[in-house]
mmCIF file of C-alpha atoms in Angstrom:
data_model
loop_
_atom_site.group_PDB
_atom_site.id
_atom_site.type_symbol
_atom_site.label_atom_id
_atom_site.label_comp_id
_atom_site.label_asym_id
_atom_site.label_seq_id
_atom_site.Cartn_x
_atom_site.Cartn_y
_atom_site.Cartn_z
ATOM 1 C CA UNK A 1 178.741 173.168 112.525
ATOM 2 C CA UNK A 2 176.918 170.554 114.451
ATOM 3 C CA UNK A 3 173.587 172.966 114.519
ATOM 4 C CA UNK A 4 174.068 172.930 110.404
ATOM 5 C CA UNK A 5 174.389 169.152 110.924
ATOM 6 C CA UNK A 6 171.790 168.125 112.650
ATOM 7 C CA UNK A 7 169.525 170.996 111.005
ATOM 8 C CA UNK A 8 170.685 169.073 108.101
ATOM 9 C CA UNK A 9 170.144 165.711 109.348
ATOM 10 C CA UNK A 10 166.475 166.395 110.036
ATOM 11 C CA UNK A 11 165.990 168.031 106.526
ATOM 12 C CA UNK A 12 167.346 164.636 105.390
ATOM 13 C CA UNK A 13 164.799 162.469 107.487
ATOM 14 C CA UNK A 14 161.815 164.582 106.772
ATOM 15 C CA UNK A 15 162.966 163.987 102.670
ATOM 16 C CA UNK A 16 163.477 160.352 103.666
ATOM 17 C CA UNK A 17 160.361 160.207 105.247
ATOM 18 C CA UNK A 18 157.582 161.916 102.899
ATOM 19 C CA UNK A 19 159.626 159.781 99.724
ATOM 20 C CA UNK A 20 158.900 156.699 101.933
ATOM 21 C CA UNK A 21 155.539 157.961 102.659
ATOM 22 C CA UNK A 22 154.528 158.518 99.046
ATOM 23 C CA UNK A 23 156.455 155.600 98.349
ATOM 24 C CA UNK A 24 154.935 153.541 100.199
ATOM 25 C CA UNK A 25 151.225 154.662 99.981
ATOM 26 C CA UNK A 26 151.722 154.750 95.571
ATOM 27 C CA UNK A 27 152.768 150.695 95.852
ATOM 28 C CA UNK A 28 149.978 149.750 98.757
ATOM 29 C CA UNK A 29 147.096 151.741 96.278
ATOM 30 C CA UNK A 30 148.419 150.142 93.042
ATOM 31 C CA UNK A 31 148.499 146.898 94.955
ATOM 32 C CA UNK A 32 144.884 147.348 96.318
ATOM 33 C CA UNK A 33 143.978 148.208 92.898
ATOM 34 C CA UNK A 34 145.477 145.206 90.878
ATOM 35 C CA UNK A 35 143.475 143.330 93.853
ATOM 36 C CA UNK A 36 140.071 144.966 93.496
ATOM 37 C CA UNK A 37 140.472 143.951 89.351
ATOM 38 C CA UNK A 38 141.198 140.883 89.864
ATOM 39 C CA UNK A 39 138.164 140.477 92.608
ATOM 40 C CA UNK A 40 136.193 141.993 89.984
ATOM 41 C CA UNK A 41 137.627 139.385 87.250
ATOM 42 C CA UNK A 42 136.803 136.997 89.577
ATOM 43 C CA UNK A 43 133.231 137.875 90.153
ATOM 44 C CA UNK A 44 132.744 138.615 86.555
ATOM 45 C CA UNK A 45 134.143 134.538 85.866
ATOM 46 C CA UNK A 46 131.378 133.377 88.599
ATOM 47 C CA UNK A 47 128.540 135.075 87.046
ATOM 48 C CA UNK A 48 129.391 133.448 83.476
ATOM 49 C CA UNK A 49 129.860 130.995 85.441
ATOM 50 C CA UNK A 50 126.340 130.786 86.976
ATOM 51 C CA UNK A 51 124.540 131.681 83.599
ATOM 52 C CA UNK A 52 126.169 128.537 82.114
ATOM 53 C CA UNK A 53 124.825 126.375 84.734
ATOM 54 C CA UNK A 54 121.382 127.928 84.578
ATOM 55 C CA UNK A 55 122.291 127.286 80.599
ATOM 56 C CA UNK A 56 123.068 123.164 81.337
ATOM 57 C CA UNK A 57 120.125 122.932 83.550
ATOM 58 C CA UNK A 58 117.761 124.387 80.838
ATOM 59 C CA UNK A 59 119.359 122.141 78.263
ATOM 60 C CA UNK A 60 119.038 119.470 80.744
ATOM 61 C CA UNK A 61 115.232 120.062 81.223
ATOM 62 C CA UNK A 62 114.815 120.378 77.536
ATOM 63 C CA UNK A 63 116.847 116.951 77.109
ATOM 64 C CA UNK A 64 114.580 115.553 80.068
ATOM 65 C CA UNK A 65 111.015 116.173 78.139
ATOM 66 C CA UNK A 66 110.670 113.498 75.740
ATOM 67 C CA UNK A 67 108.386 115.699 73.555
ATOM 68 C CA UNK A 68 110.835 118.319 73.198
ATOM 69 C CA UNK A 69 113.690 115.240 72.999
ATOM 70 C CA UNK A 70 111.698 114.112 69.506
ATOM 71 C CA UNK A 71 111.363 117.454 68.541
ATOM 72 C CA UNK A 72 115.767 118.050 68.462
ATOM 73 C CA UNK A 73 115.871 114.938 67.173
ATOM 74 C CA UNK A 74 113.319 115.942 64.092
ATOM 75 C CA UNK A 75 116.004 118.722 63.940
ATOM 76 C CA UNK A 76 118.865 117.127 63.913
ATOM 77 C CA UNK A 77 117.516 114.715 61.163
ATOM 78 C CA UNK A 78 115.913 117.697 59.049
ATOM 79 C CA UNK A 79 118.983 119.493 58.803
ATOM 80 C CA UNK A 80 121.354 116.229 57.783
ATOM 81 C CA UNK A 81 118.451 115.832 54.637
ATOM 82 C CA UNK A 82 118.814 119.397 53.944
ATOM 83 C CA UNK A 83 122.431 119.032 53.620
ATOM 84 C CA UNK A 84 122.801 116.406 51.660
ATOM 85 C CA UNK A 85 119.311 115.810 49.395
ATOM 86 C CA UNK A 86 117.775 117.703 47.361
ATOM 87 C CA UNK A 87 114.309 119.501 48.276
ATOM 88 C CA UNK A 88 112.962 116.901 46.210
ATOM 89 C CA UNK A 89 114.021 113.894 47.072
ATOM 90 C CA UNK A 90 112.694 113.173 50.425
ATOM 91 C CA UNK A 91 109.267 114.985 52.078
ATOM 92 C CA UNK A 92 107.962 115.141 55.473
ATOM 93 C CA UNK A 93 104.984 113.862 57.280
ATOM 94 C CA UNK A 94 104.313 111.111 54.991
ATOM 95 C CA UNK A 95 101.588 108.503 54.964
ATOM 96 C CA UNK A 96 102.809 105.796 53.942
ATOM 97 C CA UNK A 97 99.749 103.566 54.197
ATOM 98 C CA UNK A 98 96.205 104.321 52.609
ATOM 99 C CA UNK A 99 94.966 102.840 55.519
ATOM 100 C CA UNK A 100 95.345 104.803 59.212
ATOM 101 C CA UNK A 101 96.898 107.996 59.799
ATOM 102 C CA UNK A 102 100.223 107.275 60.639
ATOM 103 C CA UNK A 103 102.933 109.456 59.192
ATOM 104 C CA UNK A 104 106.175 108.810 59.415
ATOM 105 C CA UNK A 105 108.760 112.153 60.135
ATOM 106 C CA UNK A 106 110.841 112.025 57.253
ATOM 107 C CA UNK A 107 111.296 109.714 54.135
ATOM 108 C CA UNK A 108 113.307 108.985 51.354
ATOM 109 C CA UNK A 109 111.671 109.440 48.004
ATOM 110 C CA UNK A 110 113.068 106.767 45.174
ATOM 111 C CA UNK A 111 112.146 105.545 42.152
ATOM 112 C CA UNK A 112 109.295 103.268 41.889
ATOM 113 C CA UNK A 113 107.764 100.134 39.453
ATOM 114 C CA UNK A 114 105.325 103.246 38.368
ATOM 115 C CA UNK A 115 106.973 106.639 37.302
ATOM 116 C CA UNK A 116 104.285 108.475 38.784
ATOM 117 C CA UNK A 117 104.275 107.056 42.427
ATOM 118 C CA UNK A 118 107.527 106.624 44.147
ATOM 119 C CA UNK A 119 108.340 104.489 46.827
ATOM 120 C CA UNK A 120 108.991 105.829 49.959
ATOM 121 C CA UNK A 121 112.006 104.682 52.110
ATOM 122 C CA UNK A 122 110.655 105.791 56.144
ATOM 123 C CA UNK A 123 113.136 107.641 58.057
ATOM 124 C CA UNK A 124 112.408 108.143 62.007
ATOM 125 C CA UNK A 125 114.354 109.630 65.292
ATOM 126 C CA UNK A 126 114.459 107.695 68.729
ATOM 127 C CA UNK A 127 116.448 109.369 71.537
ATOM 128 C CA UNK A 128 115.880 107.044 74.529
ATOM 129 C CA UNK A 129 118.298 108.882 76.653
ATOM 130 C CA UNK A 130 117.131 107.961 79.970
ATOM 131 C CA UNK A 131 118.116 104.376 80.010
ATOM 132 C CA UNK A 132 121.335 105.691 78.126
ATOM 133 C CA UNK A 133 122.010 107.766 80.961
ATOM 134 C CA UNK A 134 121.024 105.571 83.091
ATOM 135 C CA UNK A 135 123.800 102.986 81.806
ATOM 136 C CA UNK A 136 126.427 105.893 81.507
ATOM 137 C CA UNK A 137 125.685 106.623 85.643
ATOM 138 C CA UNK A 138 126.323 102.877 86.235
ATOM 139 C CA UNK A 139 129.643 102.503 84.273
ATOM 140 C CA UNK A 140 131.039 105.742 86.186
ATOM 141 C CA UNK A 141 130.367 103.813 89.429
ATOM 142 C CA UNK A 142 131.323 100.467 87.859
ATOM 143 C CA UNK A 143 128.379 98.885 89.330
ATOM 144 C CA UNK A 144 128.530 95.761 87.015
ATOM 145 C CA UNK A 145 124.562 94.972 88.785
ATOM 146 C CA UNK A 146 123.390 98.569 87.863
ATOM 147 C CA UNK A 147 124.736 98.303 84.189
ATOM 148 C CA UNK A 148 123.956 95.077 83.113
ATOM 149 C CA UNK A 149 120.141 96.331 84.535
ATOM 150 C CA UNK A 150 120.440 99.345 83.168
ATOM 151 C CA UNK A 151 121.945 97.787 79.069
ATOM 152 C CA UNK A 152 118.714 95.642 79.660
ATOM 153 C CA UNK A 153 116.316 98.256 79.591
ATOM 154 C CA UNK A 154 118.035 100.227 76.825
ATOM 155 C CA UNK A 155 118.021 96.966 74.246
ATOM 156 C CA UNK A 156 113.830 96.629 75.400
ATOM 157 C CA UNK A 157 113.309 100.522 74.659
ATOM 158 C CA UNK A 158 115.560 100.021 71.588
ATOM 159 C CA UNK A 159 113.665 96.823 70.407
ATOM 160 C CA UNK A 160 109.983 98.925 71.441
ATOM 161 C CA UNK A 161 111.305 101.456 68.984
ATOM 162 C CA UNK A 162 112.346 99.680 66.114
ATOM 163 C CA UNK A 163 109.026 96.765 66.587
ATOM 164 C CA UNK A 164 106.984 100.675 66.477
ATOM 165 C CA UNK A 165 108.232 101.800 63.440
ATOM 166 C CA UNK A 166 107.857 98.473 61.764
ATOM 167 C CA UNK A 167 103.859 97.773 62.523
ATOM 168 C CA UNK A 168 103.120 102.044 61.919
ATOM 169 C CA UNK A 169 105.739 102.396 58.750
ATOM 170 C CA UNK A 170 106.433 99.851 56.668
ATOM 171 C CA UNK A 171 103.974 98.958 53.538
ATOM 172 C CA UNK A 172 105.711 97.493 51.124
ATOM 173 C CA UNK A 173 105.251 98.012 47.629
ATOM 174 C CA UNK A 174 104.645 102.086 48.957
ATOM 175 C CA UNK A 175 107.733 101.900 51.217
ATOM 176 C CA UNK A 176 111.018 99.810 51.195
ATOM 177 C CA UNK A 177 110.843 96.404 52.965
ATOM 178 C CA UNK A 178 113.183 98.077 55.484
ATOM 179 C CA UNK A 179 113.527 101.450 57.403
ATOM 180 C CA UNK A 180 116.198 103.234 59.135
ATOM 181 C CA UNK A 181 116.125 104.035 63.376
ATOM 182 C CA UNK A 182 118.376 107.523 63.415
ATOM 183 C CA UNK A 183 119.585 108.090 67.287
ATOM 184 C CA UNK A 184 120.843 111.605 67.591
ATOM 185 C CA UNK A 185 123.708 110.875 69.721
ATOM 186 C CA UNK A 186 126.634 108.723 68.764
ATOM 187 C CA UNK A 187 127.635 107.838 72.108
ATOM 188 C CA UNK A 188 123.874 105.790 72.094
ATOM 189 C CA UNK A 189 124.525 104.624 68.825
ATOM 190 C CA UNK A 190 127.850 103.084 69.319
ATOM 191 C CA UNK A 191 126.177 101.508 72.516
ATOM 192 C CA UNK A 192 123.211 100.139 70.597
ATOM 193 C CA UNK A 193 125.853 98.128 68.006
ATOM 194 C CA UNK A 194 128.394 97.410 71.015
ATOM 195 C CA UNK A 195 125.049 95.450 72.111
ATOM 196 C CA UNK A 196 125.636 91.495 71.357
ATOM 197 C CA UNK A 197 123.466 90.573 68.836
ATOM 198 C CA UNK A 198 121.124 93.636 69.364
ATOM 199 C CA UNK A 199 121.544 95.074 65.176
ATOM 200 C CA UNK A 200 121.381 91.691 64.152
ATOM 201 C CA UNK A 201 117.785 91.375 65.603
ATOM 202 C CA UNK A 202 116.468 95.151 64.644
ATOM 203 C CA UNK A 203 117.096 93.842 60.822
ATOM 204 C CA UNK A 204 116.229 90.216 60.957
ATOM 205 C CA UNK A 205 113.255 90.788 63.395
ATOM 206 C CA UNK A 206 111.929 94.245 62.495
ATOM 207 C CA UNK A 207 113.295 95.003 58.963
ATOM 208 C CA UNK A 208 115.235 97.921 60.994
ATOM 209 C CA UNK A 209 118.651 99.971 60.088
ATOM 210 C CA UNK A 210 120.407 101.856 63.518
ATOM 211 C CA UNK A 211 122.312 105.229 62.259
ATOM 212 C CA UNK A 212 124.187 107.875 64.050
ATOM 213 C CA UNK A 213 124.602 110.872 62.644
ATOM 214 C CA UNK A 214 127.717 109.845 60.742
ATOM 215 C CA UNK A 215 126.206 106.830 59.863
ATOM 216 C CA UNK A 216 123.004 108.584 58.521
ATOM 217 C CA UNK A 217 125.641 111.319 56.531
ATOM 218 C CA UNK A 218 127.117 108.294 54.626
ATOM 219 C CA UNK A 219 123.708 106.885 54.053
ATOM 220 C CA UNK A 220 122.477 109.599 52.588
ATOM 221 C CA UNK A 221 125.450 110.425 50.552
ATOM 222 C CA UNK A 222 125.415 107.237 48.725
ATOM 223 C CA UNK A 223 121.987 107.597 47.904
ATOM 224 C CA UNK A 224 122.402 111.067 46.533
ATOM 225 C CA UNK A 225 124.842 108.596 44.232
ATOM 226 C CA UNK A 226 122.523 106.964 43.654
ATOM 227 C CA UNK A 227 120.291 109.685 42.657
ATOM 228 C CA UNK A 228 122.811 111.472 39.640
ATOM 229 C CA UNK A 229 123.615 107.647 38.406
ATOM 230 C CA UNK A 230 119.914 107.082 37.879
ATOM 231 C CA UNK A 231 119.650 110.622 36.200
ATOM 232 C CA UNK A 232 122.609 109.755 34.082
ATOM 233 C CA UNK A 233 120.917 106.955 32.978
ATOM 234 C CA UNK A 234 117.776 108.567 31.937
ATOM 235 C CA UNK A 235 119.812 111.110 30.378
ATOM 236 C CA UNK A 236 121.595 108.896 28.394
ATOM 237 C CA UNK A 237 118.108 106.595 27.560
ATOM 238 C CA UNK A 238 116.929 110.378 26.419
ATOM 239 C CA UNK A 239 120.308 110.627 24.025
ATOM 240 C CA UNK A 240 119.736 107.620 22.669
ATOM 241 C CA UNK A 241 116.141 108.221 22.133
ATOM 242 C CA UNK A 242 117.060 111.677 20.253
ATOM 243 C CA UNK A 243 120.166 109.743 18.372
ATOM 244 C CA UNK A 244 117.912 107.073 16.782
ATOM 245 C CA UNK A 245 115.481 110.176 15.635
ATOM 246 C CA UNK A 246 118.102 111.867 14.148
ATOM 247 C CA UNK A 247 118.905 108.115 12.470
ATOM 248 C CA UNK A 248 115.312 108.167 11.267
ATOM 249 C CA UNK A 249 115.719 111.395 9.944
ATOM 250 C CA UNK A 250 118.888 110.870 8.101
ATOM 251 C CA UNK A 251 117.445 108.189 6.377
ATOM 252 C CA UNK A 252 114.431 110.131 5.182
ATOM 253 C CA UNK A 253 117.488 112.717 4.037
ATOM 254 C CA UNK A 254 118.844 109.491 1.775
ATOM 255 C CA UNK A 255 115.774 108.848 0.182
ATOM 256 C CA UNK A 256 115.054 112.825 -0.806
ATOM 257 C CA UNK A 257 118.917 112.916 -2.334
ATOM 258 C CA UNK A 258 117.751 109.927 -3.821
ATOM 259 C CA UNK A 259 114.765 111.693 -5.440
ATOM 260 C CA UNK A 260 116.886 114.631 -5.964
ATOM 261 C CA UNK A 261 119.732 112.914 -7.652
ATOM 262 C CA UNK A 262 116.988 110.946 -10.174
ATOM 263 C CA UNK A 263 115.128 114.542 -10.595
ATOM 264 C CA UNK A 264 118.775 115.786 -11.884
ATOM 265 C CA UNK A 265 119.820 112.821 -14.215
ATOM 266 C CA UNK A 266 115.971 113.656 -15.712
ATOM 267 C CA UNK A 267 116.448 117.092 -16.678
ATOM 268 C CA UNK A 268 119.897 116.650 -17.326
ATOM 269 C CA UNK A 269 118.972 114.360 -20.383
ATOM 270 C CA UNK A 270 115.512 116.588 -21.145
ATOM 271 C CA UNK A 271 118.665 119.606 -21.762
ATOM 272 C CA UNK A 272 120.659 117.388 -23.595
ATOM 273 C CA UNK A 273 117.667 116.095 -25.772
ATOM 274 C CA UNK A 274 117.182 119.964 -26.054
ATOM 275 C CA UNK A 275 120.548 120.881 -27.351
ATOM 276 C CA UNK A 276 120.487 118.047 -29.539
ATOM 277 C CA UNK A 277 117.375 119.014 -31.156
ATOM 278 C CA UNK A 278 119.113 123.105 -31.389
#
């Protein structure tokens, strides 16, 4: 009995064993491999993670040229016009003096004093986002020196911009006595108006409107108002042109039932003169 026991007992600890075994090396590679995944997760997280900084820094460069700058702010403005005006009513590149060869990026075609030449209302984009940055840097370090410097600059470049577009733009009776700045950014725009006195001068000084893209949306909207009320009212100046023809013609209509009716009376007497005479 105690040879069957402990023959048993060691049958018992080799099961134990090799369960414990298996056991044991099933959990450790399922644990290995739930680590390798998430490794892998993790790599997979750093290389999106490195293609969106090499993404920032090329949006940074691009941000960084001022040629390019212009050019996604020509962008920006194009597609706002294409969303709310019609093909139309605005055109690009226009020269709005006979005199030089200055074109202005976009403008606003409206009515003129002669039907056949509109006047032009000059529409232009100014991204100065150096000195904005600049003045962003300086607030995050609350460096009251560096941000008062740095809100100097940025109302100079502001003022350079609008004083531009004044001299090169504006030709009244061809344009509007006043033209509109657009900044592409309204974290720059709100900064231009939070500016004491700084869109107070751009109008009085320079004939110049600020807009951010909201701004500009609004703008453009209530011109496009603008635009159906006038062709309402040449509609209507058409009805009332085609009303007082019908007038003219209705009158003309009295005076042939007036020959008509006399015509009738006639022959109606010429048949009674000839049933008399029967």
């Amino acid at each position: 009995m105690q040879n069957d026991n402990a023959a048993k007992l060691d049958q018992m600890r080799q099961t134990v064993d090799e369960k414990l075994q298996s056991t044991l090396e099933s959990r450790l590679g399922e644990s290995f491999r739930q680590v390798s995944e998430r490794l892998e997760q993790v790599y997979k997280g750093l290389g999106e993670m490195q293609v969106l900084a090499t993404g920032v820094g090329d949006l940074r460069r691009v941000l960084a040229n001022v040629k390019t700058r212009g050019t996604w702010g020509e962008v920006q403005l194009a597609a706002l016009l294409e969303q709310v005006l019609a093909p139309d009513q605005y055109a690009c590149n226009v020269a709005t003096s006979d005199v030089g060869g200055e074109r202005v990026e976009f403008a606003i075609r409206l009515p003129g004093r002669d039907h056949d030449r509109p006047m032009w209302l000059p529409i232009d984009s100014k991204f100065p986002l150096e000195d904005y940055q600049a003045l962003l840097e300086a607030s995050d370090r609350s460096d009251a020196t560096a941000i008062e410097e740095a809100g100097r600059r940025l109302e100079v470049r502001v003022k350079g911009s609008a004083r531009d577009i004044s001299t090169k733009y504006l030709n009244p009776p061809n344009t509007t006595d006043f033209a509109i700045m657009f900044l592409p950014n309204e974290g720059l725009y709100a900064e231009v108006l939070r500016r004491p006195g700084l869109a107070d001068c751009l109008q009085r000084d320079h004939r110049i409107v600020i807009a951010g893209p909201t701004t500009l949306w609004g703008i453009l909207t209530s011109f496009q108002m603008g635009f159906r009320t006038l062709a309402i009212e040449r509609r209507s100046s058409e009805v009332w042109a085609l009303l007082g023809a019908v007038k003219t013609e209705f009158a003309r209509f009295a005076t042939v039932l007036d020959g008509i009716q006399k015509n009738l009376h006639r022959a109606a007497s010429k048949i009674d003169e000839a049933r008399k005479g029967t």
